[in-house]
Amino acid sequence: MEALSVRDYRNNLAASFARADQGERVLIRRKNNIYALVSIGKEDLMLTPELEKRIEEARNECRNGNCVKCSTKEELRSFLDSL
């Protein structure tokens, strides 16, 4: 797939969004970088009940002291090295 230049993208916004709506990934080239325009659904932006439960369980574990706290880069490096 060829990436659109920023100018082409700006000149064809409606068509680019229509392609993204159909599930196509639209690539946009700006200088030496390439970006992707993709359509995401509401479900991609919302927490599921299962994920909310896992987050709450993790918070409770931290409140109970069942976690590792790193205050400095060195502590973090040491912890990561120990894994």
PDB file of C-alpha atoms in Angstrom:
ATOM      1  CA  MET A   1       0.000   0.000   0.000  1.00  0.00           C
ATOM      2  CA  GLU A   2       1.322   3.404  -0.928  1.00  0.00           C
ATOM      3  CA  ALA A   3       1.309   6.169   1.670  1.00  0.00           C
ATOM      4  CA  LEU A   4      -0.466   9.412   0.852  1.00  0.00           C
ATOM      5  CA  SER A   5       1.420  12.653   1.141  1.00  0.00           C
ATOM      6  CA  VAL A   6      -0.007  15.108   3.655  1.00  0.00           C
ATOM      7  CA  ARG A   7      -1.207  17.244   0.763  1.00  0.00           C
ATOM      8  CA  ASP A   8      -3.017  14.310  -0.875  1.00  0.00           C
ATOM      9  CA  TYR A   9      -4.524  13.344   2.467  1.00  0.00           C
ATOM     10  CA  ARG A  10      -5.799  16.880   3.100  1.00  0.00           C
ATOM     11  CA  ASN A  11      -7.231  17.086  -0.411  1.00  0.00           C
ATOM     12  CA  ASN A  12      -9.033  13.746   0.014  1.00  0.00           C
ATOM     13  CA  LEU A  13     -10.124  13.726   3.654  1.00  0.00           C
ATOM     14  CA  ALA A  14     -13.611  12.325   3.016  1.00  0.00           C
ATOM     15  CA  ALA A  15     -12.302   9.502   0.834  1.00  0.00           C
ATOM     16  CA  SER A  16      -9.561   8.692   3.363  1.00  0.00           C
ATOM     17  CA  PHE A  17     -12.071   8.456   6.202  1.00  0.00           C
ATOM     18  CA  ALA A  18     -14.412   6.360   4.056  1.00  0.00           C
ATOM     19  CA  ARG A  19     -11.576   3.910   3.370  1.00  0.00           C
ATOM     20  CA  ALA A  20     -10.760   3.749   7.097  1.00  0.00           C
ATOM     21  CA  ASP A  21     -14.452   3.164   7.868  1.00  0.00           C
ATOM     22  CA  GLN A  22     -14.353   0.145   5.535  1.00  0.00           C
ATOM     23  CA  GLY A  23     -11.487  -1.324   7.573  1.00  0.00           C
ATOM     24  CA  GLU A  24      -8.641  -0.234   5.336  1.00  0.00           C
ATOM     25  CA  ARG A  25      -5.548   1.241   6.923  1.00  0.00           C
ATOM     26  CA  VAL A  26      -4.774   4.582   5.292  1.00  0.00           C
ATOM     27  CA  LEU A  27      -1.092   5.496   5.431  1.00  0.00           C
ATOM     28  CA  ILE A  28       0.010   9.136   5.487  1.00  0.00           C
ATOM     29  CA  ARG A  29       3.607  10.168   4.873  1.00  0.00           C
ATOM     30  CA  ARG A  30       4.935  13.305   6.589  1.00  0.00           C
ATOM     31  CA  LYS A  31       8.633  13.969   6.081  1.00  0.00           C
ATOM     32  CA  ASN A  32      10.389  10.726   7.082  1.00  0.00           C
ATOM     33  CA  ASN A  33       7.511   9.344   9.156  1.00  0.00           C
ATOM     34  CA  ILE A  34       4.467   7.307   8.164  1.00  0.00           C
ATOM     35  CA  TYR A  35       1.229   7.460  10.134  1.00  0.00           C
ATOM     36  CA  ALA A  36      -1.844   5.246   9.901  1.00  0.00           C
ATOM     37  CA  LEU A  37      -5.459   6.369   9.934  1.00  0.00           C
ATOM     38  CA  VAL A  38      -7.595   3.536  11.281  1.00  0.00           C
ATOM     39  CA  SER A  39     -11.170   3.379  12.437  1.00  0.00           C
ATOM     40  CA  ILE A  40     -11.707   2.203  16.017  1.00  0.00           C
ATOM     41  CA  GLY A  41     -14.964   1.253  17.646  1.00  0.00           C
ATOM     42  CA  LYS A  42     -16.394   2.424  20.935  1.00  0.00           C
ATOM     43  CA  GLU A  43     -15.442  -0.918  22.463  1.00  0.00           C
ATOM     44  CA  ASP A  44     -11.794  -0.014  21.885  1.00  0.00           C
ATOM     45  CA  LEU A  45     -12.223   3.027  24.117  1.00  0.00           C
ATOM     46  CA  MET A  46     -14.150   1.435  26.956  1.00  0.00           C
ATOM     47  CA  LEU A  47     -13.112  -0.788  29.837  1.00  0.00           C
ATOM     48  CA  THR A  48     -14.821  -4.142  29.915  1.00  0.00           C
ATOM     49  CA  PRO A  49     -16.249  -5.358  33.229  1.00  0.00           C
ATOM     50  CA  GLU A  50     -13.547  -8.047  33.288  1.00  0.00           C
ATOM     51  CA  LEU A  51     -10.774  -5.481  32.869  1.00  0.00           C
ATOM     52  CA  GLU A  52     -12.311  -3.210  35.524  1.00  0.00           C
ATOM     53  CA  LYS A  53     -12.340  -6.194  37.903  1.00  0.00           C
ATOM     54  CA  ARG A  54      -8.669  -6.987  37.190  1.00  0.00           C
ATOM     55  CA  ILE A  55      -7.703  -3.335  37.750  1.00  0.00           C
ATOM     56  CA  GLU A  56      -9.546  -3.256  41.080  1.00  0.00           C
ATOM     57  CA  GLU A  57      -7.875  -6.510  42.148  1.00  0.00           C
ATOM     58  CA  ALA A  58      -4.462  -5.037  41.308  1.00  0.00           C
ATOM     59  CA  ARG A  59      -5.263  -1.884  43.289  1.00  0.00           C
ATOM     60  CA  ASN A  60      -6.255  -4.000  46.287  1.00  0.00           C
ATOM     61  CA  GLU A  61      -3.016  -5.981  46.022  1.00  0.00           C
ATOM     62  CA  CYS A  62      -1.038  -2.726  46.080  1.00  0.00           C
ATOM     63  CA  ARG A  63      -3.030  -1.398  49.047  1.00  0.00           C
ATOM     64  CA  ASN A  64      -2.236  -4.623  50.897  1.00  0.00           C
ATOM     65  CA  GLY A  65       1.473  -4.210  50.181  1.00  0.00           C
ATOM     66  CA  ASN A  66       1.662  -7.065  47.669  1.00  0.00           C
ATOM     67  CA  CYS A  67       3.602  -5.097  45.109  1.00  0.00           C
ATOM     68  CA  VAL A  68       7.072  -3.836  44.323  1.00  0.00           C
ATOM     69  CA  LYS A  69       7.731  -0.108  44.580  1.00  0.00           C
ATOM     70  CA  CYS A  70      10.601   1.478  42.689  1.00  0.00           C
ATOM     71  CA  SER A  71      11.464   5.096  43.436  1.00  0.00           C
ATOM     72  CA  THR A  72      14.607   5.438  41.360  1.00  0.00           C
ATOM     73  CA  LYS A  73      15.911   4.262  38.008  1.00  0.00           C
ATOM     74  CA  GLU A  74      18.405   2.059  39.808  1.00  0.00           C
ATOM     75  CA  GLU A  75      15.689   0.343  41.838  1.00  0.00           C
ATOM     76  CA  LEU A  76      13.687  -0.224  38.677  1.00  0.00           C
ATOM     77  CA  ARG A  77      16.693  -1.627  36.813  1.00  0.00           C
ATOM     78  CA  SER A  78      17.483  -3.921  39.730  1.00  0.00           C
ATOM     79  CA  PHE A  79      13.913  -5.168  39.866  1.00  0.00           C
ATOM     80  CA  LEU A  80      13.745  -5.760  36.105  1.00  0.00           C
ATOM     81  CA  ASP A  81      17.094  -7.570  36.176  1.00  0.00           C
ATOM     82  CA  SER A  82      15.752  -9.876  38.872  1.00  0.00           C
ATOM     83  CA  LEU A  83      12.883 -11.087  36.686  1.00  0.00           C
TER      84      LEU A  83
END
